[in-house]
Short mmCIF file of C-alpha atoms in Angstrom, two decimals:
data_model
loop_
_atom_site.label_atom_id
_atom_site.label_comp_id
_atom_site.label_asym_id
_atom_site.label_seq_id
_atom_site.Cartn_x
_atom_site.Cartn_y
_atom_site.Cartn_z
CA UNK A 1 30.67 -1.07 -6.95
CA UNK A 2 28.49 0.28 -4.22
CA UNK A 3 31.19 1.77 -2.21
CA UNK A 4 32.70 3.25 -5.32
CA UNK A 5 29.46 4.87 -6.64
CA UNK A 6 28.42 6.09 -3.12
CA UNK A 7 31.83 7.50 -2.25
CA UNK A 8 31.85 9.28 -5.59
CA UNK A 9 28.52 10.72 -4.69
CA UNK A 10 29.42 11.85 -1.19
CA UNK A 11 31.90 14.42 -2.20
CA UNK A 12 30.87 16.53 -5.19
CA UNK A 13 27.17 15.96 -4.85
CA UNK A 14 26.70 16.58 -1.08
CA UNK A 15 24.88 19.79 -1.62
CA UNK A 16 22.35 18.18 -3.95
CA UNK A 17 22.03 15.13 -1.55
CA UNK A 18 21.11 17.51 1.31
CA UNK A 19 18.79 19.66 -0.73
CA UNK A 20 16.97 17.01 -2.70
CA UNK A 21 17.16 14.09 -0.30
CA UNK A 22 17.09 10.80 -2.11
CA UNK A 23 16.48 12.28 -5.50
CA UNK A 24 20.17 12.95 -6.37
CA UNK A 25 21.13 9.63 -5.03
CA UNK A 26 18.62 7.71 -7.03
CA UNK A 27 19.49 9.45 -10.23
CA UNK A 28 23.12 8.72 -9.58
CA UNK A 29 22.24 5.23 -8.43
CA UNK A 30 20.41 4.68 -11.71
CA UNK A 31 23.70 5.52 -13.47
CA UNK A 32 25.76 3.25 -11.18
CA UNK A 33 23.21 0.50 -11.60
CA UNK A 34 23.81 0.49 -15.38
CA UNK A 35 27.43 -0.41 -14.71
CA UNK A 36 26.85 -2.52 -11.76
CA UNK A 37 24.63 -5.14 -13.45
CA UNK A 38 22.40 -6.85 -10.97
CA UNK A 39 23.33 -5.01 -7.73
CA UNK A 40 20.64 -3.41 -5.75
CA UNK A 41 21.58 0.15 -4.70
CA UNK A 42 21.35 1.55 -1.17
CA UNK A 43 18.82 4.02 -2.40
CA UNK A 44 16.46 1.36 -3.79
CA UNK A 45 16.55 -0.58 -0.55
CA UNK A 46 16.31 2.78 1.45
CA UNK A 47 13.01 3.79 -0.20
CA UNK A 48 11.41 0.46 0.97
CA UNK A 49 12.40 1.28 4.61
CA UNK A 50 10.48 4.66 4.58
CA UNK A 51 7.09 2.89 4.88
CA UNK A 52 8.00 2.45 8.66
CA UNK A 53 10.98 4.80 9.27
CA UNK A 54 9.45 7.81 7.54
CA UNK A 55 10.44 9.89 4.46
CA UNK A 56 14.20 9.80 4.01
CA UNK A 57 14.31 8.01 7.39
CA UNK A 58 12.83 10.93 9.37
CA UNK A 59 10.13 9.27 11.31
CA UNK A 60 7.06 11.37 12.18
CA UNK A 61 5.87 8.98 14.89
CA UNK A 62 7.10 6.45 17.46
CA UNK A 63 9.28 4.42 15.10
CA UNK A 64 12.97 5.41 15.49
CA UNK A 65 14.39 7.83 12.91
CA UNK A 66 17.38 6.69 11.03
CA UNK A 67 18.25 9.65 8.92
CA UNK A 68 21.63 11.23 9.44
CA UNK A 69 23.11 8.59 11.66
CA UNK A 70 26.67 7.44 10.79
CA UNK A 71 26.87 4.69 8.42
CA UNK A 72 29.09 2.80 10.81
CA UNK A 73 26.45 2.90 13.49
CA UNK A 74 23.60 1.95 11.20
CA UNK A 75 25.71 -0.89 9.71
CA UNK A 76 26.67 -2.17 13.18
CA UNK A 77 23.02 -2.19 14.26
CA UNK A 78 21.65 -3.86 11.20
CA UNK A 79 24.47 -6.55 11.39
CA UNK A 80 23.58 -7.13 15.04
CA UNK A 81 19.94 -7.51 14.15
CA UNK A 82 20.89 -9.84 11.42
CA UNK A 83 23.09 -12.14 13.50
CA UNK A 84 20.73 -12.00 16.48
CA UNK A 85 23.08 -10.34 18.88
CA UNK A 86 20.56 -7.47 19.15
CA UNK A 87 16.84 -8.08 19.60
CA UNK A 88 14.11 -6.03 18.12
CA UNK A 89 10.44 -6.49 17.52
CA UNK A 90 10.59 -6.79 13.79
CA UNK A 91 14.13 -5.82 12.64
CA UNK A 92 15.73 -9.19 13.20
CA UNK A 93 13.26 -10.62 10.62
CA UNK A 94 13.98 -7.73 8.17
CA UNK A 95 17.70 -7.54 8.48
CA UNK A 96 18.17 -11.20 7.60
CA UNK A 97 16.84 -10.21 4.19
CA UNK A 98 20.02 -8.43 3.18
CA UNK A 99 23.69 -9.29 2.51
CA UNK A 100 26.42 -7.32 4.36
CA UNK A 101 27.14 -5.37 1.26
CA UNK A 102 23.46 -4.42 0.93
CA UNK A 103 23.39 -3.34 4.58
CA UNK A 104 26.44 -1.18 4.02
CA UNK A 105 24.89 0.49 1.01
CA UNK A 106 21.56 1.26 2.72
CA UNK A 107 23.45 2.50 5.85
CA UNK A 108 25.40 4.89 3.59
CA UNK A 109 22.12 6.08 2.13
CA UNK A 110 20.48 6.94 5.32
CA UNK A 111 23.68 8.45 6.61
CA UNK A 112 23.38 10.95 3.74
CA UNK A 113 19.88 12.07 4.81
CA UNK A 114 19.55 15.14 6.94
CA UNK A 115 18.82 14.17 10.57
CA UNK A 116 15.32 15.01 11.82
CA UNK B 1 -13.31 19.09 -22.71
CA UNK B 2 -10.44 17.52 -24.52
CA UNK B 3 -7.05 17.98 -22.96
CA UNK B 4 -4.23 16.48 -24.94
CA UNK B 5 -0.56 16.65 -23.73
CA UNK B 6 0.14 19.96 -25.39
CA UNK B 7 -2.91 21.66 -23.82
CA UNK B 8 -2.03 20.02 -20.54
CA UNK B 9 1.42 21.64 -20.62
CA UNK B 10 0.02 24.97 -21.67
CA UNK B 11 -2.55 24.92 -18.86
CA UNK B 12 0.05 24.02 -16.32
CA UNK B 13 2.30 26.81 -17.45
CA UNK B 14 -0.52 29.17 -17.15
CA UNK B 15 -1.41 28.05 -13.70
CA UNK B 16 2.26 28.22 -12.57
CA UNK B 17 2.66 31.60 -14.10
CA UNK B 18 -0.51 33.03 -12.65
CA UNK B 19 -0.34 31.49 -9.24
CA UNK B 20 3.21 32.30 -8.33
CA UNK B 21 5.29 35.47 -8.62
CA UNK B 22 8.07 34.02 -6.41
CA UNK B 23 11.65 33.43 -7.76
CA UNK B 24 10.70 29.77 -8.05
CA UNK B 25 8.00 30.45 -10.73
CA UNK B 26 10.58 30.98 -13.41
CA UNK B 27 12.20 27.67 -12.68
CA UNK B 28 8.83 26.00 -12.57
CA UNK B 29 7.87 27.41 -15.94
CA UNK B 30 11.20 26.32 -17.43
CA UNK B 31 10.83 22.82 -16.15
CA UNK B 32 7.12 22.66 -17.46
CA UNK B 33 8.04 23.76 -20.94
CA UNK B 34 10.99 21.35 -20.96
CA UNK B 35 9.08 18.27 -19.78
CA UNK B 36 9.99 15.23 -21.69
CA UNK B 37 7.04 12.90 -20.92
CA UNK B 38 3.59 12.77 -19.52
CA UNK B 39 2.71 10.01 -17.02
CA UNK B 40 -0.91 9.55 -16.05
CA UNK B 41 -1.57 7.77 -12.75
CA UNK B 42 -5.09 6.29 -12.23
CA UNK B 43 -6.05 5.83 -8.59
CA UNK B 44 -4.85 7.87 -5.57
CA UNK B 45 -4.40 5.09 -2.98
CA UNK B 46 -1.25 3.48 -1.58
CA UNK B 47 0.04 2.46 -5.00
CA UNK B 48 -1.05 5.31 -7.24
CA UNK B 49 -0.31 8.23 -4.99
CA UNK B 50 3.15 6.81 -4.21
CA UNK B 51 3.98 6.41 -7.86
CA UNK B 52 2.87 10.00 -8.64
CA UNK B 53 5.01 11.40 -5.94
CA UNK B 54 8.09 9.48 -6.65
CA UNK B 55 8.13 9.83 -10.49
CA UNK B 56 8.00 13.67 -9.85
CA UNK B 57 10.68 13.28 -7.21
CA UNK B 58 12.96 11.10 -9.27
CA UNK B 59 12.60 13.22 -12.38
CA UNK B 60 11.06 16.69 -12.15
CA UNK B 61 11.05 16.87 -16.00
CA UNK B 62 8.26 14.24 -16.24
CA UNK B 63 4.80 15.72 -15.94
CA UNK B 64 2.36 13.68 -13.83
CA UNK B 65 -1.47 13.74 -13.83
CA UNK B 66 -3.18 11.82 -11.01
CA UNK B 67 -6.85 10.88 -11.59
CA UNK B 68 -8.93 9.56 -8.82
CA UNK B 69 -12.71 9.20 -8.58
CA UNK B 70 -12.86 10.74 -5.22
CA UNK B 71 -11.59 14.06 -3.74
CA UNK B 72 -9.95 12.16 -0.91
CA UNK B 73 -8.61 8.68 -0.17
CA UNK B 74 -9.87 6.87 2.93
CA UNK B 75 -7.32 4.23 3.98
CA UNK B 76 -8.39 0.59 4.58
CA UNK B 77 -5.51 0.34 7.12
CA UNK B 78 -6.85 1.54 10.42
CA UNK B 79 -10.46 1.38 9.28
CA UNK B 80 -10.91 -1.53 11.64
CA UNK B 81 -10.02 0.96 14.43
CA UNK B 82 -12.92 3.15 13.22
CA UNK B 83 -15.19 0.08 13.53
CA UNK B 84 -13.97 -0.37 17.05
CA UNK B 85 -14.67 3.29 17.87
CA UNK B 86 -10.95 4.05 18.44
CA UNK B 87 -10.40 6.27 15.55
CA UNK B 88 -12.61 8.62 13.44
CA UNK B 89 -13.13 8.66 9.67
CA UNK B 90 -11.26 11.98 9.66
CA UNK B 91 -8.16 10.16 11.14
CA UNK B 92 -8.05 7.80 8.10
CA UNK B 93 -8.93 10.29 5.35
CA UNK B 94 -6.08 11.58 3.21
CA UNK B 95 -6.15 14.31 0.67
CA UNK B 96 -4.12 15.10 -2.37
CA UNK B 97 -2.97 18.68 -1.38
CA UNK B 98 0.78 17.72 -0.97
CA UNK B 99 0.82 16.06 -4.32
CA UNK B 100 -0.41 19.27 -5.80
CA UNK B 101 1.54 21.74 -3.76
CA UNK B 102 4.86 19.96 -3.12
CA UNK B 103 5.17 17.77 -6.15
CA UNK B 104 3.33 19.75 -8.71
CA UNK B 105 1.15 16.76 -9.73
CA UNK B 106 -1.94 17.68 -11.70
CA UNK B 107 -4.64 16.05 -9.57
CA UNK B 108 -7.93 15.53 -11.44
CA UNK B 109 -11.14 14.21 -9.92
CA UNK B 110 -12.90 11.89 -12.20
CA UNK B 111 -13.78 8.32 -13.10
CA UNK B 112 -11.75 6.75 -15.92
CA UNK B 113 -14.11 4.89 -18.18
CA UNK B 114 -12.05 4.01 -21.15
CA UNK B 115 -8.35 3.36 -21.82
CA UNK B 116 -7.13 3.15 -25.42
CA UNK B 117 -3.81 1.42 -25.02
CA UNK B 118 -2.99 1.70 -28.79
CA UNK B 119 -3.28 5.42 -29.03
CA UNK B 120 -2.22 5.99 -25.35
CA UNK B 121 -5.41 7.89 -24.42
CA UNK B 122 -7.91 7.73 -21.75
CA UNK B 123 -11.35 9.13 -21.20
CA UNK B 124 -13.26 10.15 -18.10
CA UNK B 125 -16.91 9.82 -17.36
CA UNK B 126 -17.36 13.56 -17.76
CA UNK B 127 -15.84 13.41 -21.30
CA UNK B 128 -12.36 14.83 -20.44
CA UNK B 129 -9.62 12.95 -22.34
CA UNK B 130 -5.93 12.69 -21.58
CA UNK B 131 -2.93 11.34 -23.53
CA UNK B 132 -0.03 9.75 -21.89
CA UNK B 133 3.40 8.44 -22.70
CA UNK B 134 3.15 5.98 -19.84
CA UNK B 135 0.14 5.04 -17.66
CA UNK B 136 0.27 3.82 -14.08
CA UNK B 137 -2.88 2.02 -13.08
CA UNK B 138 -3.52 1.35 -9.36
CA UNK B 139 -7.27 0.78 -9.28
CA UNK B 140 -7.42 -1.50 -6.18
CA UNK B 141 -9.97 -4.28 -6.03
CA UNK B 142 -13.39 -5.16 -7.24
CA UNK B 143 -15.77 -7.73 -5.81
CA UNK B 144 -17.13 -11.02 -7.17
CA UNK B 145 -20.57 -10.40 -5.82
CA UNK B 146 -22.08 -13.08 -7.97
CA UNK B 147 -20.05 -15.74 -6.05
CA UNK B 148 -22.57 -15.32 -3.12
CA UNK B 149 -26.23 -15.78 -3.99
CA UNK B 150 -28.38 -12.86 -2.79
CA UNK B 151 -25.41 -10.67 -2.40
CA UNK B 152 -24.86 -7.49 -4.59
CA UNK B 153 -23.32 -4.09 -4.55
CA UNK B 154 -26.67 -2.75 -3.41
CA UNK B 155 -27.03 -5.20 -0.51
CA UNK B 156 -23.43 -4.31 0.45
CA UNK B 157 -24.20 -0.59 0.45
CA UNK B 158 -27.40 -0.89 2.48
CA UNK B 159 -27.65 -3.98 4.57
CA UNK B 160 -24.64 -6.21 4.67
CA UNK B 161 -21.52 -4.06 4.08
CA UNK B 162 -18.33 -5.53 2.95
CA UNK B 163 -16.44 -2.34 4.19
CA UNK B 164 -13.39 -3.76 2.25
CA UNK B 165 -12.98 -0.29 0.53
CA UNK B 166 -12.96 2.18 3.36
CA UNK B 167 -15.61 4.81 3.18
CA UNK B 168 -19.32 4.99 3.53
CA UNK B 169 -19.54 1.22 4.26
CA UNK B 170 -17.14 1.54 7.18
CA UNK B 171 -19.51 4.11 8.67
CA UNK B 172 -22.52 1.97 7.96
CA UNK B 173 -20.88 -1.08 9.69
CA UNK B 174 -19.91 1.06 12.64
CA UNK B 175 -23.45 2.32 13.05
CA UNK B 176 -24.81 -1.17 12.84
CA UNK B 177 -22.30 -2.41 15.48
CA UNK B 178 -23.27 0.55 17.74
CA UNK B 179 -26.97 -0.24 17.36
CA UNK B 180 -26.50 -4.01 18.00
CA UNK B 181 -27.85 -5.14 21.35
CA UNK B 182 -25.62 -6.66 23.97
CA UNK B 183 -25.81 -10.46 23.44
CA UNK B 184 -26.11 -10.04 19.63
CA UNK B 185 -24.31 -12.02 16.93
CA UNK B 186 -21.85 -10.33 14.47
CA UNK B 187 -21.25 -12.60 11.52
CA UNK B 188 -18.27 -12.14 9.14
CA UNK B 189 -17.41 -14.00 6.07
CA UNK B 190 -13.88 -14.10 4.98
CA UNK B 191 -12.97 -14.69 1.29
CA UNK B 192 -10.74 -17.26 -0.52
CA UNK B 193 -7.25 -16.25 -1.51
CA UNK B 194 -5.98 -13.97 -2.96
CA UNK B 195 -7.66 -10.99 -1.57
CA UNK B 196 -6.77 -7.46 -0.16
CA UNK B 197 -5.08 -7.53 3.24
CA UNK B 198 -4.88 -11.29 4.19
CA UNK B 199 -4.77 -10.58 7.96
CA UNK B 200 -7.50 -7.93 7.75
CA UNK B 201 -10.66 -9.89 8.40
CA UNK B 202 -9.12 -11.44 11.58
CA UNK B 203 -7.95 -8.00 12.79
CA UNK B 204 -11.45 -6.85 12.19
CA UNK B 205 -12.93 -9.60 14.28
CA UNK B 206 -10.34 -8.75 17.01
CA UNK B 207 -11.06 -5.02 17.07
CA UNK B 208 -14.78 -5.49 16.95
CA UNK B 209 -14.22 -7.90 19.96
CA UNK B 210 -12.37 -5.23 21.78
CA UNK B 211 -15.36 -2.97 21.33
CA UNK B 212 -17.80 -5.63 22.44
CA UNK B 213 -15.65 -6.55 25.52
CA UNK B 214 -16.05 -2.94 26.70
CA UNK B 215 -19.65 -2.16 25.66
CA UNK B 216 -21.54 -5.38 24.81
CA UNK B 217 -19.73 -8.19 26.64
CA UNK B 218 -22.40 -10.85 26.02
CA UNK B 219 -22.09 -10.47 22.22
CA UNK B 220 -20.43 -13.04 19.95
CA UNK B 221 -18.52 -13.03 16.68
CA UNK B 222 -18.81 -15.82 14.11
CA UNK B 223 -16.27 -15.89 11.25
CA UNK B 224 -17.26 -18.11 8.34
CA UNK B 225 -14.25 -18.67 6.20
CA UNK B 226 -13.74 -19.92 2.60
CA UNK B 227 -10.13 -20.94 3.73
CA UNK B 228 -8.83 -23.58 6.10
CA UNK B 229 -5.99 -21.36 7.31
CA UNK B 230 -5.23 -17.72 7.42
CA UNK B 231 -2.52 -15.17 7.98
CA UNK B 232 -0.94 -14.91 11.46
CA UNK B 233 -3.31 -17.59 12.50
CA UNK B 234 -1.48 -18.83 15.54
CA UNK B 235 -0.93 -15.38 16.87
CA UNK B 236 -4.59 -14.25 16.33
CA UNK B 237 -6.02 -17.36 17.91
CA UNK B 238 -3.63 -17.06 20.98
CA UNK B 239 -4.80 -13.34 21.30
CA UNK B 240 -8.50 -14.34 20.98
CA UNK B 241 -8.06 -16.88 23.72
CA UNK B 242 -6.29 -14.40 26.17
CA UNK B 243 -8.24 -11.27 25.30
CA UNK B 244 -11.70 -12.46 24.35
CA UNK B 245 -12.22 -15.98 25.72
CA UNK B 246 -15.27 -17.58 24.21
CA UNK B 247 -16.26 -14.54 22.20
CA UNK B 248 -14.96 -15.39 18.68
CA UNK B 249 -15.70 -18.58 16.82
CA UNK B 250 -13.86 -19.33 13.52
CA UNK B 251 -15.38 -21.90 11.11
CA UNK B 252 -12.89 -23.01 8.44
CA UNK B 253 -13.76 -24.17 5.00
CA UNK B 254 -13.07 -27.73 6.06
CA UNK B 255 -15.72 -27.28 8.79
CA UNK B 256 -18.28 -25.88 6.44
CA UNK B 257 -17.35 -22.21 6.61
CA UNK B 258 -17.61 -21.25 2.97
CA UNK B 259 -20.65 -18.89 2.44
CA UNK B 260 -22.60 -19.49 -0.61
CA UNK B 261 -25.85 -17.47 0.00
CA UNK B 262 -27.23 -14.53 2.03
CA UNK B 263 -30.73 -13.31 2.64
CA UNK B 264 -30.57 -9.66 3.61
CA UNK B 265 -34.33 -9.49 4.54
CA UNK B 266 -33.86 -12.39 7.00
CA UNK B 267 -30.30 -11.40 7.94
CA UNK B 268 -29.20 -15.03 7.32
CA UNK B 269 -26.00 -16.32 5.93
CA UNK B 270 -25.73 -19.74 4.48
CA UNK B 271 -22.58 -21.94 4.56
CA UNK B 272 -22.89 -25.62 5.54
CA UNK B 273 -25.48 -24.35 8.05
CA UNK B 274 -27.76 -21.36 8.08
CA UNK B 275 -26.73 -18.69 10.52
CA UNK B 276 -28.79 -15.55 11.58
CA UNK B 277 -26.91 -12.49 12.63
CA UNK B 278 -27.76 -9.05 14.16
CA UNK B 279 -24.97 -7.54 12.00
CA UNK B 280 -23.60 -9.26 8.89
CA UNK B 281 -20.25 -8.36 7.18
CA UNK B 282 -19.74 -10.17 3.92
CA UNK B 283 -16.20 -9.84 2.47
CA UNK B 284 -16.66 -11.29 -0.95
CA UNK B 285 -14.00 -12.85 -3.12
CA UNK B 286 -12.10 -10.35 -5.13
CA UNK B 287 -10.60 -9.41 -8.46
CA UNK B 288 -8.77 -6.49 -10.08
CA UNK B 289 -10.49 -3.11 -10.33
CA UNK B 290 -13.02 -2.76 -13.11
CA UNK B 291 -10.97 -0.46 -15.35
CA UNK B 292 -8.22 -3.21 -15.49
CA UNK B 293 -10.85 -5.70 -16.94
CA UNK B 294 -12.33 -3.09 -19.27
CA UNK B 295 -8.84 -2.29 -20.59
CA UNK B 296 -7.78 -5.80 -21.32
CA UNK B 297 -5.15 -5.90 -18.56
CA UNK B 298 -6.41 -9.04 -16.70
CA UNK B 299 -5.74 -12.73 -17.31
CA UNK B 300 -7.72 -15.72 -16.47
CA UNK B 301 -6.95 -15.22 -12.71
CA UNK B 302 -8.84 -11.95 -12.69
CA UNK B 303 -5.67 -10.03 -11.84
CA UNK B 304 -3.07 -8.25 -13.95
CA UNK B 305 0.09 -9.99 -15.07
CA UNK B 306 3.12 -7.56 -15.06
CA UNK B 307 6.83 -7.47 -15.63
CA UNK B 308 8.21 -7.90 -12.09
CA UNK B 309 10.96 -5.29 -12.70
CA UNK B 310 8.92 -2.48 -14.15
CA UNK B 311 5.32 -3.38 -13.41
CA UNK B 312 4.53 -2.83 -17.10
CA UNK B 313 1.62 -4.96 -18.14
CA UNK B 314 2.42 -8.21 -19.92
CA UNK B 315 -0.70 -7.59 -22.09
CA UNK B 316 -0.64 -3.92 -23.00
CA UNK B 317 2.51 -1.94 -23.49
CA UNK B 318 3.15 1.35 -21.72
CA UNK B 319 0.61 0.61 -18.99
CA UNK B 320 2.05 -0.27 -15.65
CA UNK B 321 -0.16 -1.86 -12.93
CA UNK B 322 0.70 -1.59 -9.23
CA UNK B 323 -0.97 -2.44 -6.02
CA UNK B 324 -3.72 -4.87 -5.36
CA UNK B 325 -4.68 -5.43 -8.97
CA UNK B 326 -1.30 -6.59 -10.10
CA UNK B 327 0.15 -10.06 -9.87
CA UNK B 328 3.31 -9.24 -7.82
CA UNK B 329 4.69 -12.67 -7.12
CA UNK B 330 4.81 -13.37 -3.47
CA UNK B 331 3.99 -9.87 -2.32
CA UNK B 332 0.62 -9.81 -0.56
CA UNK B 333 -2.13 -7.35 -1.57
CA UNK B 334 -1.33 -4.78 1.19
CA UNK B 335 -0.80 -1.11 1.39
CA UNK B 336 2.84 -1.63 2.25
CA UNK B 337 3.30 -3.77 -0.82
CA UNK B 338 1.63 -1.23 -3.01
CA UNK B 339 3.95 1.51 -1.72
CA UNK B 340 7.00 -0.68 -2.32
CA UNK B 341 5.88 -1.72 -5.71
CA UNK B 342 5.07 1.85 -6.81
CA UNK B 343 8.52 3.08 -5.88
CA UNK B 344 10.05 0.30 -8.03
CA UNK B 345 7.60 1.24 -10.77
CA UNK B 346 8.40 4.93 -10.46
CA UNK B 347 12.19 4.31 -10.69
CA UNK B 348 11.59 1.92 -13.65
CA UNK B 349 9.45 4.52 -15.49
CA UNK B 350 12.03 7.27 -14.90
CA UNK B 351 14.81 5.08 -16.18
CA UNK B 352 12.86 4.00 -19.27
CA UNK B 353 11.83 7.64 -20.13
CA UNK B 354 15.51 8.47 -19.88
CA UNK B 355 16.69 5.64 -22.05
CA UNK B 356 18.18 3.67 -19.26
CA UNK B 357 17.34 0.10 -18.16
CA UNK B 358 15.20 -0.21 -15.04
CA UNK B 359 17.27 -0.57 -11.84
CA UNK B 360 17.54 -3.85 -9.92
CA UNK B 361 14.59 -3.80 -7.57
CA UNK B 362 14.11 -4.70 -3.90
CA UNK B 363 10.92 -4.85 -1.90
CA UNK B 364 9.66 -5.02 1.65
CA UNK B 365 6.24 -5.83 3.06
CA UNK B 366 5.47 -5.13 6.69
CA UNK B 367 1.94 -5.62 8.04
CA UNK B 368 0.97 -4.84 11.47
CA UNK B 369 -2.33 -6.23 12.92
CA UNK B 370 -3.95 -5.19 16.13
CA UNK B 371 -5.53 -7.89 18.22
CA UNK B 372 -6.48 -5.12 20.60
CA UNK B 373 -5.63 -1.40 20.48
CA UNK B 374 -2.66 -2.09 22.77
CA UNK B 375 -1.78 -5.53 21.46
CA UNK B 376 0.09 -5.64 18.17
CA UNK B 377 1.49 -8.52 15.93
CA UNK B 378 3.31 -8.25 12.65
CA UNK B 379 4.48 -10.09 9.62
CA UNK B 380 7.37 -8.96 7.44
CA UNK B 381 9.13 -10.15 4.25
CA UNK B 382 12.02 -8.96 2.05
CA UNK B 383 11.88 -9.72 -1.65
CA UNK B 384 14.36 -9.71 -4.46
CA UNK B 385 14.35 -10.11 -8.23
CA UNK B 386 15.71 -13.33 -9.54
CA UNK B 387 15.52 -14.62 -13.13
CA UNK B 388 12.41 -12.52 -14.00
CA UNK B 389 10.56 -13.33 -10.88
CA UNK B 390 10.02 -11.76 -7.45
CA UNK B 391 11.10 -14.05 -4.76
CA UNK B 392 11.08 -13.97 -0.94
CA UNK B 393 14.59 -13.84 0.50
CA UNK B 394 15.04 -17.16 2.25
CA UNK B 395 15.73 -17.09 5.99
CA UNK B 396 14.26 -13.60 6.41
CA UNK B 397 10.73 -12.41 7.36
CA UNK B 398 8.03 -14.16 9.22
CA UNK B 399 5.56 -13.37 11.95
CA UNK B 400 6.19 -11.93 15.40
CA UNK B 401 7.47 -14.55 17.95
CA UNK B 402 4.84 -15.92 20.30
CA UNK B 403 6.50 -14.19 23.23
CA UNK B 404 7.01 -10.93 21.30
CA UNK B 405 6.50 -7.43 22.80
CA UNK B 406 2.77 -6.98 21.93
CA UNK B 407 2.46 -3.50 23.50
CA UNK B 408 5.48 -2.13 21.61
CA UNK B 409 4.19 -3.72 18.36
CA UNK B 410 0.89 -1.92 18.83
CA UNK B 411 2.88 1.36 19.26
CA UNK B 412 4.84 0.55 16.01
CA UNK B 413 1.56 -0.16 14.29
CA UNK B 414 0.66 3.45 14.90
CA UNK B 415 4.21 4.47 13.96
CA UNK B 416 3.90 2.59 10.65
CA UNK B 417 0.63 4.29 9.85
CA UNK B 418 2.08 7.72 10.68
CA UNK B 419 5.11 7.14 8.47
CA UNK B 420 3.48 5.51 5.44
CA UNK B 421 0.69 7.94 5.23
CA UNK B 422 3.17 10.86 5.45
CA UNK B 423 5.34 9.22 2.80
CA UNK B 424 2.38 8.99 0.38
CA UNK B 425 0.06 11.87 1.10
CA UNK B 426 1.71 14.35 3.40
CA UNK B 427 5.27 15.09 2.23
#
């Protein structure tokens, strides 16, 4: 469901995504949620990350920016935090809170944000 | 002055038309005239300001008015660094300019005195009235002064500050700590659960200790606690031992730490024993903000029960309560929680206004505490929605490991502050 709705977004809406950041994604995510029942969208998870990683993943301070990185790289890193093969200060504890599908969805969300 | 929704829209159009001759102004006018709902947000702190921004971002066709009693918001996070002399009040003071200029939020300064949930109206102390389709209330905390004999709002403002709402009492407590002689005693009382910022009192003790260590090394800190355990306790106690040996004493409830009386004239604090301090910081037990009580939004716990998916009050329809005043399941009363809750609430309101069901939520809380300006520790949790409840995701979250990188976590504490304040007030 996620990959379907996000892939669908990537193509025709990329202009909107770039211009309006998460807005277009959330509106579409809302639509996709209606058909995806109880799935959490990558956008919904993504907004909770911004408290540390900055607006749309563009960090203004010393916490790493995650906006505009490839979805593959973000997924690999989150999965490595999740299984403990990569050590962070706090990310191991946070990454364990998500399923692999949720990690892929939030990685796709931040991959769509303009890099800082 | 009475301002109903139609007048509000007219005024907004007038302002947009008069203020801007750019190509954007036509779009702006069009969007104003086509607005489908008016959301009023009460409170411009971590919860309210986030809700206002994100409702506008998620659906520009919803008009948002934000009402706050003050022209600025002074953040509780990092106010302990002001007490330690490491930050200034200016560093922790946020304004609402971005909400106005970048999100077209109608920001109004005033005190909400009355909410009429039946007719969806509210009134300010100066007589202004507003109507709303949905109301977001994020009033923060109020104090149970009466739980401690001799304590009151007046005593707090003048002699024994709580400084648990950042502002003038933060400045008062800082002045008192600066004036305290070396070798003096700083007494703090920590409240029973639940209260704003569970690790906050212990971070405060730590950062005041860092100030004493540099400037008044013979001084002592006594924490009298109405609890027998506290957030990040093992990490704090290890830090106190390594950074400030012998300086901080914590008296748990079990050991007679619960404060039941103060005497501001004598500067005494009574728990199981009577203690006399040079500076006294009483953090009283807490409850939801006053307007939540006055509007019938609280239950017998003194906090506001809400639908965990939308934050709509279980008691009054069309009013959503976020932040410290709400009962948000296992989410602690923190700025990060309020920000996370407000985004879920904003998405839910936008969905409901547009005739959709609220999206499936997901939350994070991350709280950094500073044991010293260069010594950070953290706690994190991830939450999901399950059968009508907010639950912690099992196997995730927890506190920093004992051998964690304290220096880097202190850097990230600053990074967190930079990011979350930008998210809420500066973008």
